[in-house]
Each structure stands twice: as structure tokens, then as C-alpha cells.
């Protein structure tokens, strides 16, 4: 490449331009999002003083258009922008999940206006930049592209976590999030640089033959381990989970909801693509020099899954703030989902579909739970679990919906959470990871306690006041009920299962 | 390779690495900032040594000229009162820091030693700027565009967070 | 003594490993947020140095250089945002020690 490019070759240039044209055809959702984010920032800068609601409409409309374009993407898998991105059903699915999460987040922000303030132009612009980064995470196949996408998503998240500048808790949360997040992405970057040295290429696909060639190489294991550590931060998985409770509590609730689903989904998308090219089903792994210890990726991921869910669930038992509790619960769920990643089998994408399905279910469930938290805190002015006393009679609809969401988080039938968890457990058992499935079972039993404690507060304990709160606003009702429907309705489960069944990766 | 080239490498390497030790232990945060300056300059020198001319100058202009100035500005603003690092906390953290450092260094040296990197005979060094420009406009077109959005987020986000009290009223 | 005079790939990798180690030690040990940011800069530089060294000795193309350029871009944006957050905290409690940011851990 070095010498050949000395003179600009007009023919090569014409080919390149048509190549870009082809790539753009598979890139419209991101382009629309990019234009919207610039438009929102400019509108806020130039025009708006009072009409701040318009930026919300713009962000919502842009995201909706982008989502529609995602569904219209050409279906045959191919590579875009000289191998930077993959256009396949896998990335399309994850982009759709992230965009649905964004639509809900924009609505949640409007719902949470009292806390979040009225002037939201920059907030929406930067939120959309985070979404753009996450969509690129879902489709990147080049390691530099992965790094840039992760950083775009992270930097934007740091900013929106810091949104409540006047709040001390919010500022401190954003400082911790930004500092440790930067360290995590630097770890990932160092791992990428080592992988670049081993393959001489930056393509994720190039790892496939490396995985076989260096199957027994400790250096390779360390490089991959560094990349996984960086991703674990975004997934909120062990050993990079410590930031979660503080940030979840300190950030505005709408942002917390966004991070808990979109950020996690995007990180799992990269993890799946990455592990699929390493092929954990084969005997790839770390072998110590003396040959005694052999750790394959399946066992490493399985241990990470077990530790993550146990830590999350144990800490959640003792929480008094509901956002903090949901934070620990989000760590636990990262553990359950990792169980599916550990069961990854490249030949038939088993495990893979379970993860995709669970992420879709978790999207609706967790956003729903946070929506109820916002609706309740708008009336009760508190996020403490104590404040939920007697809510069953004082705010019957939010209390009922929260019950549904918590049942789905536990994984009880007939909610979607049950089906999702069932698929994850079955994937682990099919893979022969019996001990992991048992760990998951024990953890689920433990988690029943802290979810049920909220139900106990809502329905069995009385507060001093008995008068019902006024009914939630229309947006609150529509949002919470709308999120509860997919969690309950069986036809949705069928549609989601059909969708995830056909996912495949660009190979 | 001549003796002097080897010597030059060790000088540059020392300039890049030793300031790290000084940052680790310096009491005065402003001194630490100037040590970081030295370290970044050492890295720029190593880039030039590796034949990365464009990158070496970029490092000087963006890192030393931009990012370092930013950090020093940040220090000037937050330095109004002396921010003394609590002596006790630092001593308490020395042991974990040394353990972390030991583990990481051992692991990385192990990786460097055991991995077969397949280095091939190096070619003549050539100026890189033109080819980098060409790559940015061809293979790396998308990352180039995304980098502009990253910078936009940095710009808007920085102003947005640091802005003094709301215009809300 | 050829190791001392024949400068090759491993020399650069060792320099980078040392910088990475020092950066991590700074992150673990220093409590001042600006000092931790300096540690992060060392981490990023060590990775960029790796990329450039591999570009020169292994892949013989400019991919590593491009990677380093993007790292510098990201580092600029990252430093801006972290410093803005630090300034914001400073206006709250006039201290930038990571440990003193402890309202949350109570």
C-alpha cells in the first residue's frame, strides 16, 4: 500500500467512490442519526429559548426514522466501508434493540422533567451521539472502529450522567464513571494493540485463524483478556462492575435506564462477535507453560458469569434505594446473560440466540421498571424503597405494573422474563455447563427475596397516609402500560423468538 | 546499527518512562504535569525514531500543544487552594499499587518474551504524511468521520458540563 | 552486548510495557483526579507506541499509525470531558480527590 499510493490513481478513485456509495446504502440509519444530532444541537444553539420541547420531538422523530430504516436495510450480509462494519442480521437486530431503547429513553426524559430540568438541547444531542456509538459497536468488525465506537458511546454517556450539574451526587457519579471508564477502555486498547501485533491486521475476522494458531498461547490469552475487561465495564460484569451502583443512583433516572439496557446491549453485541471469531467452542484457551492448567474461553466466561451474578444478587439484598437496587440487579442480569455467551456454539449459534432474546426481553422489562420508578418519584418525591409502603392502594396502576416488571426480572411465568431465562439456562445445560445452571438457579432464588421485598412494602405494609395519589400523567400511563404489554403478551414472545432465530453473523 | 543510534534510543526511552515514576511519587501536582510533558515528548521522539514523522509532529502539536495545555489550565483553576494528597492514604495505597504494577509488568514482559512476533527486516523509512492522508480519505473514511463526532461530543460536552450555573432562571 | 546496541521490536514493547505499568500504578495509587488523568494519558500513549512499533516491525503498513492518530483524537476529547467534570466537582466541594467524592458510598 505504501508505494502504490504515491500518485492518485483516477481509476482506483472512481472505484473507491462507487464503493463508498454502496456502503452508504447500508448505513442510512446511522447517517439519519448523525444528521439529527447535529440538527438538535444547532436548533438549540440558534433558535430555541422556550420551545425546548421541540428538541425532544426532533430526537424522537430522528430515532424513529432511523429505526424504520434499520428494518429496511438490505438483508444479504456484506461488509461496509472497506471492512470497518458488517451489515448482517445480527447487527440489524442489535441496532433495532438499541433504537427502541432510545425511543423509550427520550419519552422517559420528558416524563422525568422535574428532575432533569427543562433545557435539554445538548442533552438530546449527546444522547443521540451515544446511540450512534452503540449502533457502531453492534456492527464494527475492525478493532480501531470498535475502539472509536466504544469511546463515542462512553464519552457521551459520561456527559449525560453529569447532566444534573447542580447535584453533588450526580457530579461525583460522573467523575467515577468517567475516570474508571477511561481506564477500562485504555485496557481494551492495549489488548487491541497486542492483538494487532500478533495478527498484523486490525480485522476482527483475522482473529479466527489466530485463535487456532495460538490456541495454547498465554500472550494471546492476556491480550484477549484485556479486551474483555474493557467490555466488561460496559456490560457491568465482574471484575469491572463496581461503578454501577453509584452511577445508577447518581445519574438522572432516564439516563440510568438508558445505560442499563442500551450500553449493555451494545457491549454484548461486541462480545458475541468477538467470541464468535475466537470460536470458544473449539479448544481455544490459555495453557500454562508447563501444560498443567488448561483454561478454555467457555470456562473463563462461565466463571465470570457465576461471579457476576452472585456479587450482584448478594449486594442487592441490602439496598434501601430502589435505583441502587436495580443497579445491582443489572449486574446480576449481566451475569445471567454471560451464561448464554459462555454457552456460545458457533456452528449453530446456540447460546447466541438465547442472549439476543434475553436482551430484547430485558430491554422492555428494565425500562418498564425504571419508568415506574420515575412515575412514582414524580408523586412521592423519593427513590427510597421505604417510600413504596402502601403504594398498592395509593397508586394502584404503577404498583401493579411494577409487580409485572419485577416478576419478569425474577423470571416467573407467565412473563417474558421466564422464557428468556429458560432459554439461557437451556443453552448452558445443552453445553454441559450443569454447575453454571445450578448457580443460576440458586441466584434466581436469592433474587426473589429482594424483588419480593418491594412487593411486600407495596401491598402488605401500610403507610400513615391513606389518600390515593393523583393518577400519573398520560405520558406516564402510556409508557408504563406500553412497556408492560410486550412483557406479558405471548404473541410478542413468538415474534421475538422468530426474529432471534434467524440471526447470523457476517463470517 | 551504530552505537549512537542505540544511545539515542535509550535516551528517548528514559525520557518517556522515567517521568512516569516522578508522576507517581511527586507531591506537587504541577510538577507532575511537567513530568507528563517530558514523557509525552519522549514518546514523540520514539515515534520519530520509528520513522513515524507525521505522528511525531502530531504528538507534539496535539498532545503537548493541546492536551497538556488543557491539563495545566485545569490545574490552574483547581489549584487555588493547595490540594495536598493525604499522606496517609497515599502510603496505604502504595502496597496495592506495587502489587498491581508487579503483576502487570510480569505479565506483559512474559507476553513480549514468549510471543513470536514474526518481525521482518525493516524497509527504508519514507515520509508518511501523504499516505496517511490518502488512507484517511479511503480505507479509514468512516473512522475519520466518527472521530469528528467524538470531537464534537468532547467540545459540546465539555462546555455543557463546565458551564456555570443554569441559564434556567 | 548486541541486545544493547541492536534496537528492535522488543525494545519498544518493553518501553511501552513500562509506561503501561506506571500508568496503572498511578491510577491505583494517586487519589487526585487530575493525577489519575495523567496516568490515563500514559496508558493511552503506551498503547499508541505499541501500534506504531508493530506497524514498523510487523505489518509494514500504516494501519498502526492511523490507530495512533485516532487514539490522540480520542484522548483529546476524553481529557476535555474529564477536566470539565473535575471543574464541576471543584465548584461543589473545592477538592478533587477521588476518595473525597464519597457522598454516594454512605
XYZ file of C-alpha atoms in Angstrom, chain B:
169
model
C 23.104 -0.025 13.860
C 25.607 2.337 15.282
C 26.404 2.885 18.912
C 24.962 6.385 18.799
C 21.633 5.225 17.445
C 21.389 2.789 20.325
C 22.282 5.532 22.759
C 19.637 7.799 21.247
C 17.023 5.114 21.768
C 17.905 4.705 25.422
C 17.825 8.453 25.963
C 14.375 8.692 24.382
C 13.128 5.638 26.262
C 14.337 7.099 29.545
C 12.613 10.381 28.710
C 9.389 8.507 28.085
C 9.463 6.154 31.084
C 11.223 7.866 33.985
C 8.763 10.798 34.244
C 6.113 8.178 34.972
C 7.961 7.356 38.203
C 8.134 11.043 39.040
C 4.393 11.494 38.476
C 3.763 8.520 40.706
C 5.638 10.000 43.640
C 5.658 13.765 43.165
C 3.897 15.703 45.921
C 3.170 18.718 43.787
C 0.614 18.112 41.098
C 2.021 20.930 38.947
C 5.408 19.233 38.901
C 3.642 16.054 37.886
C 2.094 17.891 34.944
C 5.507 18.986 33.734
C 6.842 15.468 34.113
C 3.975 14.258 31.956
C 5.051 16.834 29.389
C 8.519 15.267 29.352
C 7.105 11.784 28.993
C 4.899 12.763 26.042
C 7.888 14.443 24.397
C 9.875 11.234 24.851
C 7.103 9.269 23.132
C 7.127 11.802 20.289
C 10.861 11.202 19.962
C 10.309 7.451 19.839
C 7.746 7.951 17.064
C 10.318 9.851 15.047
C 12.871 7.144 15.799
C 10.407 4.613 14.365
C 10.061 6.643 11.181
C 6.610 7.947 12.023
C 7.293 11.548 11.107
C 3.696 12.726 10.811
C 2.759 11.069 14.073
C 5.739 12.507 15.923
C 4.758 16.032 14.993
C 1.093 15.355 15.675
C 2.066 14.163 19.132
C 3.953 17.395 19.757
C 1.233 19.645 18.403
C -1.924 17.969 19.677
C -0.726 16.257 22.819
C 1.873 18.656 24.090
C 0.376 21.744 22.495
C -3.261 20.951 23.177
C -3.997 18.296 25.760
C -1.161 19.297 28.101
C -2.218 22.954 27.993
C -5.722 21.792 28.844
C -4.492 19.808 31.832
C -2.355 22.699 33.045
C -5.319 25.041 32.714
C -7.376 22.591 34.718
C -4.683 22.631 37.386
C -4.551 26.400 37.434
C -8.272 26.605 38.078
C -8.411 23.884 40.713
C -5.133 24.919 42.300
C -6.461 27.958 44.133
C -6.064 26.091 47.368
C -3.254 23.612 47.735
C -4.629 20.200 47.010
C -2.431 18.124 49.238
C -2.713 14.442 48.722
C -3.419 12.969 52.088
C -0.151 11.413 53.137
C -1.769 8.506 54.915
C -3.957 7.497 52.011
C -1.015 7.521 49.670
C 1.083 5.282 51.920
C -1.835 2.929 52.347
C -2.199 2.676 48.599
C 1.480 2.099 47.908
C 1.295 -1.634 48.559
C -1.677 -2.329 46.258
C -0.060 -0.122 43.619
C 3.215 -2.024 43.784
C 1.398 -5.349 43.659
C -0.687 -4.239 40.655
C 2.374 -2.887 38.927
C 4.345 -6.063 39.619
C 1.641 -8.336 38.258
C 1.081 -6.240 35.136
C 4.765 -5.838 34.364
C 5.467 -9.549 34.837
C 2.536 -10.479 32.635
C 3.453 -8.037 29.881
C 7.146 -8.967 29.878
C 6.091 -12.601 29.698
C 3.880 -11.819 26.713
C 6.633 -9.877 24.969
C 9.159 -12.637 25.544
C 7.068 -15.674 24.705
C 5.115 -14.434 21.734
C 6.617 -14.923 18.317
C 6.018 -11.538 16.747
C 7.482 -12.506 13.375
C 9.322 -9.239 12.849
C 10.600 -8.958 9.302
C 13.506 -6.948 8.023
C 12.555 -3.325 8.133
C 12.394 -1.325 4.946
C 13.723 2.107 4.223
C 11.882 4.746 6.149
C 9.799 7.015 3.978
C 7.778 10.130 4.675
C 4.317 9.025 5.770
C 2.123 12.130 5.582
C 0.871 11.703 2.018
C -0.060 8.059 2.523
C -1.752 8.783 5.832
C -3.820 11.452 4.116
C -4.733 9.025 1.365
C -5.731 6.310 3.864
C -7.832 8.738 5.885
C -9.811 9.545 2.762
C -10.158 5.937 1.608
C -9.983 2.919 3.934
C -10.355 4.985 7.084
C -13.084 7.284 5.820
C -15.642 6.050 8.341
C -13.382 6.225 11.438
C -12.354 9.692 10.255
C -15.977 10.829 10.225
C -16.705 9.169 13.556
C -13.646 10.849 15.052
C -15.204 14.169 14.103
C -18.318 13.241 16.076
C -16.146 12.188 19.024
C -14.540 15.625 18.936
C -17.947 17.268 18.639
C -19.079 15.419 21.751
C -15.890 16.462 23.529
C -16.443 20.077 22.549
C -20.147 20.347 23.313
C -19.921 18.084 26.352
C -17.014 19.984 27.858
C -18.723 23.338 27.553
C -22.007 21.876 28.689
C -20.678 20.310 31.897
C -18.325 23.066 32.946
C -20.786 25.859 32.257
C -21.528 27.850 35.366
C -24.952 27.750 36.963
C -28.016 27.339 34.795
C -29.380 29.961 32.498
C -32.554 28.440 33.789
C -33.940 31.452 35.562
